[in-house]
mmCIF file of C-alpha atoms and ligand atoms in Angstrom:
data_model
loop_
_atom_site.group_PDB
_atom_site.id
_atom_site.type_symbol
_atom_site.label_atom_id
_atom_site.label_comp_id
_atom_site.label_asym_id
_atom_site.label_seq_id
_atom_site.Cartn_x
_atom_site.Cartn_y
_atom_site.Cartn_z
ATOM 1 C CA UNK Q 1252 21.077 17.478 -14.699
ATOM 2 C CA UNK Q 1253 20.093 20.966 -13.023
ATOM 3 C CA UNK Q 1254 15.830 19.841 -13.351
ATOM 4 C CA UNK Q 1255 16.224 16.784 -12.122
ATOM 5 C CA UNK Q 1256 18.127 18.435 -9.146
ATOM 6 C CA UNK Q 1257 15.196 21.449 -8.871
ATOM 7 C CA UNK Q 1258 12.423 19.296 -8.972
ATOM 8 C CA UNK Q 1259 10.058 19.359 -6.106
ATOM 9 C CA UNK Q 1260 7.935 15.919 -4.963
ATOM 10 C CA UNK Q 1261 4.910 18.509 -5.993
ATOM 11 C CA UNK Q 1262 5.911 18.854 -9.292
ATOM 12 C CA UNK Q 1263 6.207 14.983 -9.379
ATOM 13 C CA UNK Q 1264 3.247 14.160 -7.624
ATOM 14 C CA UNK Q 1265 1.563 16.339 -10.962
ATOM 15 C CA UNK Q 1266 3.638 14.093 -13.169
ATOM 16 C CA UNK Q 1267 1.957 10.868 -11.216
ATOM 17 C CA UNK Q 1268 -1.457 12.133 -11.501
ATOM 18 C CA UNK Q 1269 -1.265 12.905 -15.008
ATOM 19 C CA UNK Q 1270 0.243 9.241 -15.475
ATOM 20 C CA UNK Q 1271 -2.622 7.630 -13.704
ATOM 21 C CA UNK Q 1272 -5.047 9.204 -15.850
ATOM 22 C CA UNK Q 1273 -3.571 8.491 -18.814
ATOM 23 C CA UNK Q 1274 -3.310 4.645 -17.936
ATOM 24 C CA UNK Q 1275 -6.745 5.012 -16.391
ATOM 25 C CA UNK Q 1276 -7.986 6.144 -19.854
ATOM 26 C CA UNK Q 1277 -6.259 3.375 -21.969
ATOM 27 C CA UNK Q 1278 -8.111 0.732 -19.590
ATOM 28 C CA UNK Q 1279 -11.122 2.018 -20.278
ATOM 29 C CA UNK Q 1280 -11.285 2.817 -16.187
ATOM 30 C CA UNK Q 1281 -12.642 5.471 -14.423
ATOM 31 C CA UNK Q 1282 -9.771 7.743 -12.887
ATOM 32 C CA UNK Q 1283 -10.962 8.547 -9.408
ATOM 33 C CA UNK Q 1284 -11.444 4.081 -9.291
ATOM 34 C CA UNK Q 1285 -7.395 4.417 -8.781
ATOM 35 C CA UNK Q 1286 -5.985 5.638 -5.202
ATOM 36 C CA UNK Q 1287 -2.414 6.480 -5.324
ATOM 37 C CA UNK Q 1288 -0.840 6.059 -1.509
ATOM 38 C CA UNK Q 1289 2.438 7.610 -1.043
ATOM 39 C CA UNK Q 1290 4.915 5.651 0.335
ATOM 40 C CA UNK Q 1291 6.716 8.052 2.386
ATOM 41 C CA UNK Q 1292 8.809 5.593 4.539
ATOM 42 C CA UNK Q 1293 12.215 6.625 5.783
ATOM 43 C CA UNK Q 1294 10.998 10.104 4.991
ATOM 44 C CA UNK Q 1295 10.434 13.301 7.481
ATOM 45 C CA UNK Q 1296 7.544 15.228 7.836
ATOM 46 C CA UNK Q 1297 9.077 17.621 5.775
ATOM 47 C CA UNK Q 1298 9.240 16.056 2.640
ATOM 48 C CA UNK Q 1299 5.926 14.711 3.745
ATOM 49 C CA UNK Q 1300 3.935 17.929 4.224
ATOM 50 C CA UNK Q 1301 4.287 19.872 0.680
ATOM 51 C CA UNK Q 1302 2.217 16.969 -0.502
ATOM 52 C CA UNK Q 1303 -0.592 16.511 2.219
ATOM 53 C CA UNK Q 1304 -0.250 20.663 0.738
ATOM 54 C CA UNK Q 1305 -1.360 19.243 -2.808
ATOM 55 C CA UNK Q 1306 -3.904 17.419 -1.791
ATOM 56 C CA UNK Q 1307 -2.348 13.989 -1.618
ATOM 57 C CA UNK Q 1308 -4.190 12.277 1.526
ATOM 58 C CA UNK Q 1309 -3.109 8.491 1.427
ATOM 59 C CA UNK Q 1310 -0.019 7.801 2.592
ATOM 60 C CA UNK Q 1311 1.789 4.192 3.398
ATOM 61 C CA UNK Q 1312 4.507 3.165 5.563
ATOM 62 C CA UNK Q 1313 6.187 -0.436 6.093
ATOM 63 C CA UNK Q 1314 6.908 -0.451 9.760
ATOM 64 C CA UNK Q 1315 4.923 0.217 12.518
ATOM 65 C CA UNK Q 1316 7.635 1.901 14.810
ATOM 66 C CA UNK Q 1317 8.278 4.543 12.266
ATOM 67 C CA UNK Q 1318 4.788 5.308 11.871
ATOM 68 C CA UNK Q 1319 4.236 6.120 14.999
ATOM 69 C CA UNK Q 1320 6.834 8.294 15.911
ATOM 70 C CA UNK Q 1321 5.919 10.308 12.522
ATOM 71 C CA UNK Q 1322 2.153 10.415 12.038
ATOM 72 C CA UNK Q 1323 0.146 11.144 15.001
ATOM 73 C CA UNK Q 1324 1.715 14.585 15.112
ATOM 74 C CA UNK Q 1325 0.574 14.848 11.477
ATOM 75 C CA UNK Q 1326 -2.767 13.647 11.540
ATOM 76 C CA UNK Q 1327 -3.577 16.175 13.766
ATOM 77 C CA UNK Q 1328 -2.052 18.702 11.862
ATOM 78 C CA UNK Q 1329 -4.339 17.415 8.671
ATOM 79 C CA UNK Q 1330 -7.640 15.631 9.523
ATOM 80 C CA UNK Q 1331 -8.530 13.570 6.805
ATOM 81 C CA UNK Q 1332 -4.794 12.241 5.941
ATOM 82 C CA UNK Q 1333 -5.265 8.790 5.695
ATOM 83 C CA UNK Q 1334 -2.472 5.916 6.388
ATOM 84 C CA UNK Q 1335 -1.718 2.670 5.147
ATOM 85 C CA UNK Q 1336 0.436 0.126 6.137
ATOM 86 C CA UNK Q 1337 2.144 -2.068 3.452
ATOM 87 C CA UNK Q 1338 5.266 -3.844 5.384
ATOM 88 C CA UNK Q 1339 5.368 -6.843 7.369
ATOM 89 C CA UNK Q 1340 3.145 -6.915 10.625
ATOM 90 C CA UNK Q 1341 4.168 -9.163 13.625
ATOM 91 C CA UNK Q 1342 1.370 -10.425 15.933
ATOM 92 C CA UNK Q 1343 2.488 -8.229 18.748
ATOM 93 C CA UNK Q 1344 2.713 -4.926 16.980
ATOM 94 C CA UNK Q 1345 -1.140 -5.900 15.829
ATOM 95 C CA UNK Q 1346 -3.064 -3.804 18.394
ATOM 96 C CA UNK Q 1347 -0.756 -1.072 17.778
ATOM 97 C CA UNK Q 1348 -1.262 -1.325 14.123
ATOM 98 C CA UNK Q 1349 -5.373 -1.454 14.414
ATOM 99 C CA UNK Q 1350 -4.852 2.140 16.748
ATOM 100 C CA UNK Q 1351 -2.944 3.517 14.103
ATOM 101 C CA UNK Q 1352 -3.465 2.879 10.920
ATOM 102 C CA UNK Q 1353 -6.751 3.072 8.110
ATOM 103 C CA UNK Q 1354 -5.695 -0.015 6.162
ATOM 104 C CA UNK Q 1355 -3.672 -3.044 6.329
ATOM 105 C CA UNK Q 1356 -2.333 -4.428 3.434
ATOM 106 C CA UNK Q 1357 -0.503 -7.347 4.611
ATOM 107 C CA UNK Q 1358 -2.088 -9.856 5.785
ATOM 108 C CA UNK Q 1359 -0.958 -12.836 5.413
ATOM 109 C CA UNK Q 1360 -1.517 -15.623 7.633
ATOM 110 C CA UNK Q 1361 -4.198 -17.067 9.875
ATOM 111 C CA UNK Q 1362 -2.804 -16.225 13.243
ATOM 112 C CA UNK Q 1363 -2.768 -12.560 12.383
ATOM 113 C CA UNK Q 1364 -6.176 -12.632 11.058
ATOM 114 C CA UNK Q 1365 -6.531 -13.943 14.510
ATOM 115 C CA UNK Q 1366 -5.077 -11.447 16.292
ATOM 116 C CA UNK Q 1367 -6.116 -8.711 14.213
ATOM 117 C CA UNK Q 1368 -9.763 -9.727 14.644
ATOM 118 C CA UNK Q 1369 -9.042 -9.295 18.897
ATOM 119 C CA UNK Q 1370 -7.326 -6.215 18.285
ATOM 120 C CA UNK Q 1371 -9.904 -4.446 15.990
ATOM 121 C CA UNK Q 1372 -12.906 -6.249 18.963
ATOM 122 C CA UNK Q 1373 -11.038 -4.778 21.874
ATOM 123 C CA UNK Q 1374 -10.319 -1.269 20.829
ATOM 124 C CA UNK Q 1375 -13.923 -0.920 18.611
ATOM 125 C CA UNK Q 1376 -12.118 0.302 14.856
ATOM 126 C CA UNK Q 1377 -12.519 -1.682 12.075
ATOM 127 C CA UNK Q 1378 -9.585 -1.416 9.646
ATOM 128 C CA UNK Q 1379 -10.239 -2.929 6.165
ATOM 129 C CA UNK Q 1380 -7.616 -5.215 5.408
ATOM 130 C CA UNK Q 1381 -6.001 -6.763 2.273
ATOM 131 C CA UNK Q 1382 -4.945 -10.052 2.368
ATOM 132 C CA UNK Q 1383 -1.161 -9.860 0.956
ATOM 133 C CA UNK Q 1384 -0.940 -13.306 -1.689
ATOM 134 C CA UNK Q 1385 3.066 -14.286 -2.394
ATOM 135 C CA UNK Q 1386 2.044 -13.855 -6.086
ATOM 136 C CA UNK Q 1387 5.630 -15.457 -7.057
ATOM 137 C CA UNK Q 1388 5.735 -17.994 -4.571
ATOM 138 C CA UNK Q 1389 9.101 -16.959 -3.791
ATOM 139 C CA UNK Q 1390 10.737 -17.982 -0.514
ATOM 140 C CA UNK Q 1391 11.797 -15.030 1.495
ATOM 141 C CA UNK Q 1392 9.070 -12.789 0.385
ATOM 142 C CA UNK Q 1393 5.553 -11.782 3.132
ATOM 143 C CA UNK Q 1394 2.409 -12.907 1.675
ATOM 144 C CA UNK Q 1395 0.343 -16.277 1.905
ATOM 145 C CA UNK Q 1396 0.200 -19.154 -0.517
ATOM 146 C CA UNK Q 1397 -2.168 -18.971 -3.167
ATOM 147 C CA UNK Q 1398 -3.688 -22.170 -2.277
ATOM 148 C CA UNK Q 1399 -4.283 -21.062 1.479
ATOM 149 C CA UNK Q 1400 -6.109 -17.913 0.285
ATOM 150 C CA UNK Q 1401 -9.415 -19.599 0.195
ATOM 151 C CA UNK Q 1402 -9.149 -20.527 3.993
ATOM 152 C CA UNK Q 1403 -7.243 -16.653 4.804
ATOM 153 C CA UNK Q 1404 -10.894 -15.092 3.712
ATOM 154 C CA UNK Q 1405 -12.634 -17.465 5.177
ATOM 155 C CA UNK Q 1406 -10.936 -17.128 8.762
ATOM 156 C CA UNK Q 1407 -10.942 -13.042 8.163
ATOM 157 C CA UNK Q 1408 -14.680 -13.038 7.890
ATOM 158 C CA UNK Q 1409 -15.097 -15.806 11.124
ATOM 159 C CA UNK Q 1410 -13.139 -13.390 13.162
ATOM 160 C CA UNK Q 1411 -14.858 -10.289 11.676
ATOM 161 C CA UNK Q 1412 -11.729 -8.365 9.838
ATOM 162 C CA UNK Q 1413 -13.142 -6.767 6.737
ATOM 163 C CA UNK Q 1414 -11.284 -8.124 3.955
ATOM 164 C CA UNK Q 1415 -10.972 -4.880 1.451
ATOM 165 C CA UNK Q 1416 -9.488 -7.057 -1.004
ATOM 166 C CA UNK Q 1417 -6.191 -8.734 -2.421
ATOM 167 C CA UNK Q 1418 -2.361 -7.420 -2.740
ATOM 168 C CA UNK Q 1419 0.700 -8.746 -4.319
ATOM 169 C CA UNK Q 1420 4.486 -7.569 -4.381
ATOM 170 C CA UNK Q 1421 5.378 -9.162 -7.621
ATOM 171 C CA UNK Q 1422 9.146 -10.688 -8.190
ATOM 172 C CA UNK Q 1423 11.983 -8.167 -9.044
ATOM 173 C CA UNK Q 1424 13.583 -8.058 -12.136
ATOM 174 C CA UNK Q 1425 10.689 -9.424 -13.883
ATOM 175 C CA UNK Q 1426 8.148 -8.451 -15.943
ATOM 176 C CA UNK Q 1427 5.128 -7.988 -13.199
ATOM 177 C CA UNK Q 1428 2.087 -8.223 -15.751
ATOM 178 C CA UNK Q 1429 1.524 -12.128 -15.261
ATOM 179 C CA UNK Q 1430 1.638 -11.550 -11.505
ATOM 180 C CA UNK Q 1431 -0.981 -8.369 -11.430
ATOM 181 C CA UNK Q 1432 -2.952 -10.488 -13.761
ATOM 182 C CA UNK Q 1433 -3.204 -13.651 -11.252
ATOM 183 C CA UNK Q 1434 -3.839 -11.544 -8.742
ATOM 184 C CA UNK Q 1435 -6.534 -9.903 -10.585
ATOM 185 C CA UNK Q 1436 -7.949 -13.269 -11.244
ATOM 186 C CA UNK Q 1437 -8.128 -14.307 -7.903
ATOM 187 C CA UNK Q 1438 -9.320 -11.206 -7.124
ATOM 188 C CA UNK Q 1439 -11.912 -11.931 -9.157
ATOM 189 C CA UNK Q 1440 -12.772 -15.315 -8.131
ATOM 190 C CA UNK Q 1441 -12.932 -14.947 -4.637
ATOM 191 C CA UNK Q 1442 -15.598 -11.816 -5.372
ATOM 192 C CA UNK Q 1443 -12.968 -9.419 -3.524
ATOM 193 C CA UNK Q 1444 -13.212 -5.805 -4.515
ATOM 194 C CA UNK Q 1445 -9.735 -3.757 -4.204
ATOM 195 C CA UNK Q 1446 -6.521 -4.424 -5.538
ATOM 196 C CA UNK Q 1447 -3.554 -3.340 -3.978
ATOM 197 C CA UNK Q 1448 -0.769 -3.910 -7.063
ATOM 198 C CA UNK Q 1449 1.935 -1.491 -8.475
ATOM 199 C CA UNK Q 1450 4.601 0.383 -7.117
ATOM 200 C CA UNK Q 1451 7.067 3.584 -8.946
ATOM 201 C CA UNK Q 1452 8.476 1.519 -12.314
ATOM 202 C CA UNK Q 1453 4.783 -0.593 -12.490
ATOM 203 C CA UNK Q 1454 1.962 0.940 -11.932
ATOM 204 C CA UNK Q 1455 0.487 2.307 -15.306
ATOM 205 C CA UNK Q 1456 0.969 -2.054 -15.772
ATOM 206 C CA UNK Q 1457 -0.946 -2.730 -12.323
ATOM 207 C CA UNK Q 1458 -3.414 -0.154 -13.588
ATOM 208 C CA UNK Q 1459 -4.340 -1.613 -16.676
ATOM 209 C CA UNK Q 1460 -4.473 -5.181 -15.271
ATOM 210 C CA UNK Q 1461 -7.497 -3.208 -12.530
ATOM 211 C CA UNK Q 1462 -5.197 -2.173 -9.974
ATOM 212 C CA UNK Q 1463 -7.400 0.230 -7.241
ATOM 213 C CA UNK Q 1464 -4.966 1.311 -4.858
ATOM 214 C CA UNK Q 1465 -0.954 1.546 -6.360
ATOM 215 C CA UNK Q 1466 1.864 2.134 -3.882
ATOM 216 C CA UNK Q 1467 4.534 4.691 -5.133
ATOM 217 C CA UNK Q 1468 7.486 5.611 -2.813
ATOM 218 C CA UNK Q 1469 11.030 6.490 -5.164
ATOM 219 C CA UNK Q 1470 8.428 7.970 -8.172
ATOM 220 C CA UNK Q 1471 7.469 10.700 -5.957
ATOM 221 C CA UNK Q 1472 10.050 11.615 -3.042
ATOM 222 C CA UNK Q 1473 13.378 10.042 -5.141
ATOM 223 C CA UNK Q 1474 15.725 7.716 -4.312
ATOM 224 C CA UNK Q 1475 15.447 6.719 -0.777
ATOM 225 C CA UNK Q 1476 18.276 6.810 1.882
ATOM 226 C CA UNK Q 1477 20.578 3.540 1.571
ATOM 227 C CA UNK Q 1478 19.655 1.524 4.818
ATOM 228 C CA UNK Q 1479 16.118 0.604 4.520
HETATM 229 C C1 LIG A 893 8.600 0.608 -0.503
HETATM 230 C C2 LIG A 893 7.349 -0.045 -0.973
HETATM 231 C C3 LIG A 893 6.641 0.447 -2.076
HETATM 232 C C4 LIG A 893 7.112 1.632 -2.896
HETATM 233 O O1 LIG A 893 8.154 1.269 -3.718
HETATM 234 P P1 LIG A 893 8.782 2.291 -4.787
HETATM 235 O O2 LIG A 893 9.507 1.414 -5.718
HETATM 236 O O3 LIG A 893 9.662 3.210 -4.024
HETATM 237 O O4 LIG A 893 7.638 2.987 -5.429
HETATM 238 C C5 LIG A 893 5.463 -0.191 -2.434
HETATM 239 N N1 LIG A 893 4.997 -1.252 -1.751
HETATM 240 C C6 LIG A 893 5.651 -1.764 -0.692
HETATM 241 C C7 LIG A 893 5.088 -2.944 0.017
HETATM 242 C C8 LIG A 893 6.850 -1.185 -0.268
HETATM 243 O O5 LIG A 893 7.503 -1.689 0.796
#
């Protein structure tokens, strides 16, 4: 396996872009409608850079400490790098969170909408947000009910946090259609625009089912480090 070994995350980050268009083109969807962020948690500015190199401006992380002991040196080594965060947020890392990052993607109840809405006030930044739906109502996993949605929007635009649109982690081991297609529908009812859906072994799926933004960490850098 000497290519696998030899390949560079450039050389896959070609691969991905060639992917997207192809799905793009199958769904009848305009390529440059799909944002690819690259999950680059748990890796070093090192692997990081030879992509901001190739273009590739989006990046996500899941945790708000590692983020910001990575990418402020970065940003100001590339203006225009944008970041994302997709993990878990806790009320008290909020603030931080608003400083830091471009977009939220996981919002999921109505304190944080609460506290996100103070946060984004105080410091004068509004971050679009998604609102993060637990598309397989599964019991350990982030993301609000699908019947509180209706009253997550509704709090988001009382305490003035622009709602970009909706995002879903579907179950693993699963097929993940049915899921990006409820979450499309929702999408769709609730007159949201984005859709945050589809990750490294989904996303030509999540694409075709009107995925915007797609979240691909292992796809692009590898495997990732045992641990996290
Ligand atoms: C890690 C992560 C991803 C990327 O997953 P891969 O399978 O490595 O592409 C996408 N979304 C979220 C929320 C993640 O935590």
């Amino acid at each position: 396996m000497q290519e696998a070994t030899t390949e560079t995350s450039a050389d896959r980050l070609t691969a991905i872009r060639t992917r997207i268009s192809a799905a793009a083109k199958l769904a009848r969807r305009p390529a440059q409608d799909i944002h690819l962020i690259a999950v680059s948690k748990t890796r070093s500015a090192q692997d990081i850079e030879p992509l901001i190199l190739e273009g590739q401006m989006l990046f996500g992380e899941n945790r708000v400490q590692e983020a910001a002991s990575k990418w402020p040196a970065l940003k100001e080594r590339h203006p225009g790098v944008e970041l994302h965060l997709i993990g878990q947020l806790q009320s008290n890392k909020a603030e931080e969170a608003v400083a830091l990052f471009d977009m939220i993607h996981s919002v999921d109840r109505l304190s944080l909408v609460t506290t996100l809405g103070k946060a984004m006030q105080k410091l004068g930044r509004a971050v679009p947000c998604f609102i993060q739906v637990n598309i397989g109502a599964e019991e350990q996993k982030g993301g609000c009910a699908v019947a509180e949605l209706p009253d997550l929007l509704k709090a988001a635009q009382d305490a003035g946090v622009p709602v970009a649109g909706l995002m879903c982690i579907p179950p693993a081991e699963v097929e993940a259609a049915p899921f990006f297609a409820l979450l499309a529908e929702l999408s769709a009812r609730h007159g949201s625009a984005q859709l945050s859906m589809g990750m490294s072994d989904d996303f030509e799926t999540a694409i075709m089912l009107g995925a915007t933004y797609i979240r691909v960490g292992t796809a692009l850098f590898g495997e990732r480090p045992r641990m996290m």
